[in-house]
Tab-separated table of C-alpha atoms and ligand atoms in Angstrom:
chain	number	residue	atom	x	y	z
A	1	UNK	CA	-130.656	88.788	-66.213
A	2	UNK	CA	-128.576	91.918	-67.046
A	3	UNK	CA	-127.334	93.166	-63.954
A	4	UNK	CA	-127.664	92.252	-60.007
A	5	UNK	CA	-127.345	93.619	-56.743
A	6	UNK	CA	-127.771	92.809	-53.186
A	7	UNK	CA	-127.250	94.168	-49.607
A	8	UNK	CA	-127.144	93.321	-45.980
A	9	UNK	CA	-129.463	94.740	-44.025
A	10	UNK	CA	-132.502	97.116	-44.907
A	11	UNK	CA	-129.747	99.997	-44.002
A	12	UNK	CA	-128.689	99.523	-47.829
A	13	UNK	CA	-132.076	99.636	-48.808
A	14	UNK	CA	-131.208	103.615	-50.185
A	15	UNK	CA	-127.893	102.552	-51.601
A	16	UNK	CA	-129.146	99.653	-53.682
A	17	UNK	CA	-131.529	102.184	-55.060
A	18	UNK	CA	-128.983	104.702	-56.499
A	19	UNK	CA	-126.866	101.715	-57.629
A	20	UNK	CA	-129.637	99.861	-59.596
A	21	UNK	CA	-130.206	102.853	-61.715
A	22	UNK	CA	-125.774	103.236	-62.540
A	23	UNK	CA	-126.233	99.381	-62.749
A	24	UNK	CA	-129.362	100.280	-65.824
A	25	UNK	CA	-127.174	102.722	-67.446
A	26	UNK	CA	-124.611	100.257	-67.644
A	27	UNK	CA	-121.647	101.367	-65.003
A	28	UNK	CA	-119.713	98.722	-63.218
A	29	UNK	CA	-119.976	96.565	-60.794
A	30	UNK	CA	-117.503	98.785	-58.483
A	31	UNK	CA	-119.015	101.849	-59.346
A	32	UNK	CA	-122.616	100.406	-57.877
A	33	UNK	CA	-121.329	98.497	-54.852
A	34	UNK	CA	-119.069	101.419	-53.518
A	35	UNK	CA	-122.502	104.153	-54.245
A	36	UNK	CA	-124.538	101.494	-52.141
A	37	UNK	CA	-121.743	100.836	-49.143
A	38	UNK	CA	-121.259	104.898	-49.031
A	39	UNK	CA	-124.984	105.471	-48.707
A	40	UNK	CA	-124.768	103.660	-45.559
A	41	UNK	CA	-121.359	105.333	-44.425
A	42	UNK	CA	-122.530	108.407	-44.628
A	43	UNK	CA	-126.212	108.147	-43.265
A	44	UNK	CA	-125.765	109.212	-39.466
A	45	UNK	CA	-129.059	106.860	-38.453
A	46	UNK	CA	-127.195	103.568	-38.577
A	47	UNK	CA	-125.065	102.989	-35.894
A	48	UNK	CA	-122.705	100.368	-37.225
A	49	UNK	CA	-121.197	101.634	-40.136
A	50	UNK	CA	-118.788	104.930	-40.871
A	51	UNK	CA	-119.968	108.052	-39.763
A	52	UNK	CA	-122.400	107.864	-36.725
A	53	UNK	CA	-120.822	104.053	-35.929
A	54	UNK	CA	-120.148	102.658	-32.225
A	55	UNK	CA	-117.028	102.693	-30.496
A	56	UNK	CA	-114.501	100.657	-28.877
A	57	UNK	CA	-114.225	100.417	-25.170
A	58	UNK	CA	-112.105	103.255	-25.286
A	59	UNK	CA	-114.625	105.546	-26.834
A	60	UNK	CA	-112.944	105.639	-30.315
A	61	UNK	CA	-114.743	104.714	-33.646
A	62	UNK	CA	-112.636	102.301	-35.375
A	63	UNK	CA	-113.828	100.873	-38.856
A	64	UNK	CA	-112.947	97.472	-40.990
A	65	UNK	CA	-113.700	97.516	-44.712
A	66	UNK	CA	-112.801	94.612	-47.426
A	67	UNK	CA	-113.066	95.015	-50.825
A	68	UNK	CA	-112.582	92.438	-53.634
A	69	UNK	CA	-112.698	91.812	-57.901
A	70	UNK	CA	-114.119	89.539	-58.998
A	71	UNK	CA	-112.079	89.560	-62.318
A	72	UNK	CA	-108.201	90.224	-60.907
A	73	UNK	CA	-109.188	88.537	-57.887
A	74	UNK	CA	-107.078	91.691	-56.376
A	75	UNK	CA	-107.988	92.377	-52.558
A	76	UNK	CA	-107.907	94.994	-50.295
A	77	UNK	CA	-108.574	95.564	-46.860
A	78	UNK	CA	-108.508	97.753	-43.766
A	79	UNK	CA	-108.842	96.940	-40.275
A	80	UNK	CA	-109.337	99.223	-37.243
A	81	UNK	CA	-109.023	102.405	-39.270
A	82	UNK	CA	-109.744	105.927	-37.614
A	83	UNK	CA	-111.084	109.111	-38.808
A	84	UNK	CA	-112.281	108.205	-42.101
A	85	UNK	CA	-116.145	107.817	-43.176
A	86	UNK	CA	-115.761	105.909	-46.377
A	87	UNK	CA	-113.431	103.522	-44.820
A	88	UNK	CA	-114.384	100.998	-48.343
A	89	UNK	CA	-112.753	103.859	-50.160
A	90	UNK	CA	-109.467	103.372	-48.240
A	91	UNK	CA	-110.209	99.340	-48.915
A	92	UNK	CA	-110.618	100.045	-52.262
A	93	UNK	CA	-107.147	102.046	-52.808
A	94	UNK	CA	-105.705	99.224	-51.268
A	95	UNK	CA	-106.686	96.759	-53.905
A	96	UNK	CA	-105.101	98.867	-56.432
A	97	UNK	CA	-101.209	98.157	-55.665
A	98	UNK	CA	-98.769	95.012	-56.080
A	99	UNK	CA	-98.304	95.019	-52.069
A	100	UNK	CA	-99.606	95.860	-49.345
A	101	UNK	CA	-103.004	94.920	-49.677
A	102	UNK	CA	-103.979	94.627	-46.134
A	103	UNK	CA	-103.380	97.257	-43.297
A	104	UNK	CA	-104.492	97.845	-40.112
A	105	UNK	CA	-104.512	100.477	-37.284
A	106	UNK	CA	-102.025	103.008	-37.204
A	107	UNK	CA	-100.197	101.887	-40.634
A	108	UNK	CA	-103.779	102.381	-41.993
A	109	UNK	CA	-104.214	105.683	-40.978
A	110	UNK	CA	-101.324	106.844	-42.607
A	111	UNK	CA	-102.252	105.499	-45.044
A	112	UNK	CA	-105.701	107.263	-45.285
A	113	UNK	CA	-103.807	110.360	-44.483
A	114	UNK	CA	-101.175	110.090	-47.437
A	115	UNK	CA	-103.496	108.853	-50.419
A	116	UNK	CA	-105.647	112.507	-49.882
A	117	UNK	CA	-108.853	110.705	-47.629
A	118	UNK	CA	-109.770	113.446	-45.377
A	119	UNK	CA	-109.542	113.590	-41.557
A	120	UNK	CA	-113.320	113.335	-40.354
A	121	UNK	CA	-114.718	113.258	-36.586
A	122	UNK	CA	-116.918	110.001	-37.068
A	123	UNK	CA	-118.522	109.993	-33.133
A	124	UNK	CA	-122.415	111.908	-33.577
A	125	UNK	CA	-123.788	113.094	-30.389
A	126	UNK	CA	-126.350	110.017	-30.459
A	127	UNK	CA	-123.781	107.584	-30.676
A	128	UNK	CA	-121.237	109.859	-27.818
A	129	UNK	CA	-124.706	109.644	-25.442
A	130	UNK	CA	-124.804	105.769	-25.874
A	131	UNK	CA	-121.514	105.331	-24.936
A	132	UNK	CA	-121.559	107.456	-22.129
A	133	UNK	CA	-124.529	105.548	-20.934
A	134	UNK	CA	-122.995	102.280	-21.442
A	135	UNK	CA	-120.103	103.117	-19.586
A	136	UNK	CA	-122.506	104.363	-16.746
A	137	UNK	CA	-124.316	101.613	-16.397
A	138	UNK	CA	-122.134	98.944	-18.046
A	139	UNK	CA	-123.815	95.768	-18.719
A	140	UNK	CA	-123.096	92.916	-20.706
A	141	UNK	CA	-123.517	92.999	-24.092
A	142	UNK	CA	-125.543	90.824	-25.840
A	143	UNK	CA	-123.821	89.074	-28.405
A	144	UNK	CA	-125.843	91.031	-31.518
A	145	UNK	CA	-126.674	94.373	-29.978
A	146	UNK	CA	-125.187	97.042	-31.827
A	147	UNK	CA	-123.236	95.743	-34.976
A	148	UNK	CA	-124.473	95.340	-38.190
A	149	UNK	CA	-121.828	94.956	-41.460
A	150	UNK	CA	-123.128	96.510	-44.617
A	151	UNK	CA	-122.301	93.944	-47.183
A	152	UNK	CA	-122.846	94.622	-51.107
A	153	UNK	CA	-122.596	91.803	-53.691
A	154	UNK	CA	-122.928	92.954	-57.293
A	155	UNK	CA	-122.820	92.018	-60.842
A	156	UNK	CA	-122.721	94.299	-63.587
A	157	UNK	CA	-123.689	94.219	-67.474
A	158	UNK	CA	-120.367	92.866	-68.207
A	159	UNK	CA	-120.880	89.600	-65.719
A	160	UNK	CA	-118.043	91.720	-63.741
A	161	UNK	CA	-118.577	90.583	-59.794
A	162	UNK	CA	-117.462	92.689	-56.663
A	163	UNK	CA	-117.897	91.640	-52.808
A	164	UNK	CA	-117.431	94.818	-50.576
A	165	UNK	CA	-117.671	94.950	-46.429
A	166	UNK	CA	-117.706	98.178	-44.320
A	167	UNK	CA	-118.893	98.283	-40.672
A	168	UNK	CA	-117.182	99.623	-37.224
A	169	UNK	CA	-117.387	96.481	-35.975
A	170	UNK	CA	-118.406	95.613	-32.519
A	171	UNK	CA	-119.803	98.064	-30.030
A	172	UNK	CA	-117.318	98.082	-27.070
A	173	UNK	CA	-114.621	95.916	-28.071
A	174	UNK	CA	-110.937	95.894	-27.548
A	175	UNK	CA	-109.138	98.372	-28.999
A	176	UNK	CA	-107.269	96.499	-31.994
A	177	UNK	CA	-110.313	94.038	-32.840
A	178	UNK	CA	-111.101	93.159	-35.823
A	179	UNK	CA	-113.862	90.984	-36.969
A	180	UNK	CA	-114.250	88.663	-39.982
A	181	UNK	CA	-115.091	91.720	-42.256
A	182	UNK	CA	-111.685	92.832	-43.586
A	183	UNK	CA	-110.881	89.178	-43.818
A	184	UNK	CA	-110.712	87.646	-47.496
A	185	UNK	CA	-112.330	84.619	-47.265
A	186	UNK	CA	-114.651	85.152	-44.202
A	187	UNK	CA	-116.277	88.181	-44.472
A	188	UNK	CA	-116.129	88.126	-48.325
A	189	UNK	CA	-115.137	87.023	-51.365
A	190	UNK	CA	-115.457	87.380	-55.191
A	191	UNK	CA	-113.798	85.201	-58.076
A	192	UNK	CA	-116.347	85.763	-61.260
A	193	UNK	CA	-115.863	82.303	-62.563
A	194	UNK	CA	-117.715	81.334	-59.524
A	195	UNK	CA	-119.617	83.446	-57.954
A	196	UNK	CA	-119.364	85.985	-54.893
A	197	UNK	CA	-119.872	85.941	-51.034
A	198	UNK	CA	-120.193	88.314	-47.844
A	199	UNK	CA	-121.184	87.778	-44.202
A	200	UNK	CA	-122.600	89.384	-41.663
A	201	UNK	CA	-122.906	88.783	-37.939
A	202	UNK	CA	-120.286	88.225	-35.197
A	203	UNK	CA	-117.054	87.640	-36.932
A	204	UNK	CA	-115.365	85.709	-34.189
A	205	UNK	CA	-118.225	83.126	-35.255
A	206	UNK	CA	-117.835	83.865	-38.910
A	207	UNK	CA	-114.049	83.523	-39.348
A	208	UNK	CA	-113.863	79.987	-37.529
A	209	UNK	CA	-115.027	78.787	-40.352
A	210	UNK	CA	-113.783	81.034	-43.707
A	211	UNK	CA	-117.141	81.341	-44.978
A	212	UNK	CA	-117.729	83.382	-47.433
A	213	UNK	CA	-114.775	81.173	-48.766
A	214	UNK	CA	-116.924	77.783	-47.919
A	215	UNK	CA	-119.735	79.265	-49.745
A	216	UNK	CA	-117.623	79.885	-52.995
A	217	UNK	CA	-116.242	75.949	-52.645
A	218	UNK	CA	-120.121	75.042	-52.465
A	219	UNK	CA	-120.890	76.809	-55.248
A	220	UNK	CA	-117.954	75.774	-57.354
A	221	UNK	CA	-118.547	72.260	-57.139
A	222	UNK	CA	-122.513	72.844	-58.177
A	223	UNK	CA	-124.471	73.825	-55.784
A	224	UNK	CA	-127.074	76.678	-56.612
A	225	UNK	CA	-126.352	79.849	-54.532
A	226	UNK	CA	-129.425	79.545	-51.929
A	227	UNK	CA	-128.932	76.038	-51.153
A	228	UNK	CA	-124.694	76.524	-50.751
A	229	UNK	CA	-125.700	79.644	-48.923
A	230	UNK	CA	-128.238	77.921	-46.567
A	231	UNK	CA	-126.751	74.974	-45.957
A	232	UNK	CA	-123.646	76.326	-45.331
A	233	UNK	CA	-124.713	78.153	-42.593
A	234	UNK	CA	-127.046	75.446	-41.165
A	235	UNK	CA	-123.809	72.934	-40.716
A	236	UNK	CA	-121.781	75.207	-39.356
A	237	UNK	CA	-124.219	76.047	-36.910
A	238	UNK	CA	-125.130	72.642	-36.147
A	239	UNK	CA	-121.180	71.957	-35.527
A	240	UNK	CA	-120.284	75.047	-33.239
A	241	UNK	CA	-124.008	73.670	-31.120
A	242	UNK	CA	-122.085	70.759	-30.826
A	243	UNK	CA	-118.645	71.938	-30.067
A	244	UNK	CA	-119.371	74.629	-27.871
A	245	UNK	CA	-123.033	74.734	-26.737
A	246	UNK	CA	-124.438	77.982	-28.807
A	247	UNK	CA	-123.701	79.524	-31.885
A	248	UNK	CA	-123.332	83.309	-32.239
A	249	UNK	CA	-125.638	84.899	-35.122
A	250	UNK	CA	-124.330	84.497	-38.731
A	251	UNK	CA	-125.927	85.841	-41.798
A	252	UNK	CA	-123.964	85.055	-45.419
A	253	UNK	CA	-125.361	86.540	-48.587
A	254	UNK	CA	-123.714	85.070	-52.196
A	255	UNK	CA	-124.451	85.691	-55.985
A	256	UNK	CA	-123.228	83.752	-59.081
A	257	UNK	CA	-122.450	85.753	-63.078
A	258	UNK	CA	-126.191	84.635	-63.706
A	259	UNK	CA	-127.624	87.064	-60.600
A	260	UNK	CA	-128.906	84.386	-58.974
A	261	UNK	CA	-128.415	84.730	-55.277
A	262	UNK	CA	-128.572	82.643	-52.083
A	263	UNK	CA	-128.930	83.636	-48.584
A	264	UNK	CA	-128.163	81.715	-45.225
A	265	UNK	CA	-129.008	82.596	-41.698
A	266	UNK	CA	-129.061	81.689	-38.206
A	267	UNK	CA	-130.967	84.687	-36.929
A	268	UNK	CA	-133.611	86.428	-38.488
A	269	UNK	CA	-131.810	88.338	-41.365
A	270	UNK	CA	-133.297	91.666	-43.694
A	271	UNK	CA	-131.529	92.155	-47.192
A	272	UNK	CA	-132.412	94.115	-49.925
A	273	UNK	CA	-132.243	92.576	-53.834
A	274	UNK	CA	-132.884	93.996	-57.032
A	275	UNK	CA	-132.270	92.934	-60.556
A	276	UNK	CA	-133.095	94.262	-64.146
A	277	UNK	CA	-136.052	93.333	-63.886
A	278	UNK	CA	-136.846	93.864	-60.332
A	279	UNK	CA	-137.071	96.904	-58.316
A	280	UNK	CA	-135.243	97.287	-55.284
A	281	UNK	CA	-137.058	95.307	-52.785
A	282	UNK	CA	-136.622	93.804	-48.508
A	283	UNK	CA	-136.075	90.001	-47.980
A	284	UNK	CA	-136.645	88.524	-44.748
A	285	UNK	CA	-134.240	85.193	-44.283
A	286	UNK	CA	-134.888	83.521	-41.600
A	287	UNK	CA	-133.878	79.907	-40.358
A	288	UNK	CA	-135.461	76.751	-40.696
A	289	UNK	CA	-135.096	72.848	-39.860
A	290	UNK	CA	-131.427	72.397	-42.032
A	291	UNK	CA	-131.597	75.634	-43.617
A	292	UNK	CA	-133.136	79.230	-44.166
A	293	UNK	CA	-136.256	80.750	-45.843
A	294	UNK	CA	-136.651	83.875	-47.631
A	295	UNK	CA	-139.832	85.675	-48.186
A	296	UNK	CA	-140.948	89.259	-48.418
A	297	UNK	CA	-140.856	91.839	-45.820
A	298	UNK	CA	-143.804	92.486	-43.937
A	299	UNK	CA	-145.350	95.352	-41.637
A	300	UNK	CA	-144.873	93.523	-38.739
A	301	UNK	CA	-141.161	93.531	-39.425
A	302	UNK	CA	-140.231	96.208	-37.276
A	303	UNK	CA	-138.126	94.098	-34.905
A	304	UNK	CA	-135.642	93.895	-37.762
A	305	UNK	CA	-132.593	95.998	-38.448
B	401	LIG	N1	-119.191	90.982	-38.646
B	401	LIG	C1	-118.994	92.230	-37.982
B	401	LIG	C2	-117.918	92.088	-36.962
B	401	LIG	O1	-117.796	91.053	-36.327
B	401	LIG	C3	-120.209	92.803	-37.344
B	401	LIG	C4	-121.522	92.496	-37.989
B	401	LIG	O2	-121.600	92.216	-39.167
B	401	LIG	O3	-122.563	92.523	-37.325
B	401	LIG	O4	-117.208	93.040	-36.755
């Protein structure tokens, strides 16, 4: 295989188009997962991700972003940013200095503000309307309605891997919440002599037990990406039953130098793939008795994000 790529979500359905073809002409691994996570940014019909995302409690749009190399193992990260669509962008920058690798809130901002990224208005009139009528007629909120991280895993012609996150998080949380998605380790991960990981779902879930991180260890000590993927998942799930009674959704996507990928789920899951050799195409992962199955999207799919 020449080149992979692969996305949370049919929301980066469009993005993993435009990067397969820079992916073809032979651009890098960053270059395609930052065109796929900005497709999503930017699109004002998806509701959980830059411009267009859903708010905090107090009615402000506040995004989390991780970004890491697979090569340099160099990280960067920004939680609870404001006021900026391509908040991967900012995560990017980030990754490109000695220190400070990882900001949050206001010191992120600044941030934002001093390295040029423009001050944008992220709240549509679709998304203000949904607030409004959740604070109307507030009711609680089920545990996966209206999140959604865009996740991009990707591996270029020169076996170069990146992991990239960008969502706004949970629909009316606290102000100052983050979830697992600017987290290295939980909500991704990228080291190119092993492989590369991201998650989706609710990070409060995800981050108990650092797994984009766990998937990496699986893989590293030999296990092919879909099984370390799946079963990954399907223990931790089994454990927080256990412990606690329920576990909250968690979806976990991972890739090796080879392309080969592996997915795990809890809930039913959409992703997109594609390859050299195969167009961009839908997944449906979905679990199973000690793990997940993956098989092609279907018409009567609509239930899925
Ligand atoms: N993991 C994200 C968070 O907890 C949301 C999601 O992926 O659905 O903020």
């Amino acid at each position: 295989m020449k080149w992979a790529i692969i996305g949370t979500w049919k929301m980066s359905y469009q993005g993993i188009l435009k990067a397969s073809q820079q992916l073809e002409q032979n651009l890098s691994a960053s270059d395609a997962v930052l065109t796929a996570i900005h497709d999503v940014e930017e699109n004002p019909n998806f509701h959980s991700v830059g411009y267009s995302g859903l708010p905090n409690k107090e009615g402000i749009i506040t995004c989390d972003a991780g970004y890491m190399d697979g090569t340099t193992l160099q990280v960067g990260a920004v939680g609870a940013l404001e006021h900026v669509i391509h908040a991967i962008d900012v995560a990017k920058k980030c990754s490109e200095t000695r220190f400070n690798n990882v900001l949050v809130g206001q010191g992120a901002n600044i941030f934002a503000q001093k390295n040029g990224f423009a001050n944008e208005n992220l709240m549509s009139e679709e998304t203000y309307q949904y607030y409004l009528k959740q604070l109307q007629n507030p009711k609680p909120l089920a545990a996966y309605n209206g999140h959604d991280t865009v996740g991009v895993l990707a591996c270029d012609q020169k076996k170069h891997l990146i992991a990239a996150t960008s969502t706004s998080g949970l629909f009316m949380k606290e102000p100052g919440r983050i979830g697992d998605s600017p987290l290295v380790g939980c909500g991704f991960y990228a080291d190119d002599t092993i492989g590369c990981a991201c998650a989706t779902g609710v990070g409060e879930e995800i981050m108990r037990g650092c797994l984009s991180y766990d998937v990496i260890i699986r893989m590293k000590q030999g296990q092919d990406p879909q099984t370390a993927a799946s079963q990954c998942v399907a223990e931790f799930s089994k454990r927080m039953i256990k412990q606690k009674g329920y576990v909250d959704a968690i979806s976990l996507i991972c890739m090796n130098q080879e392309g080969e990928i592996g997915v795990g789920t809890n809930v039913k899951f959409a992703f997109t793939y594609a390859n050299d050799q195969h167009m961009p195409t839908i997944y449906i992962a979905e679990p199973k008795e000690n793990g997940t199955s993956v098989r092609a999207i279907t018409d009567s799919d609509i239930d899925i994000d």
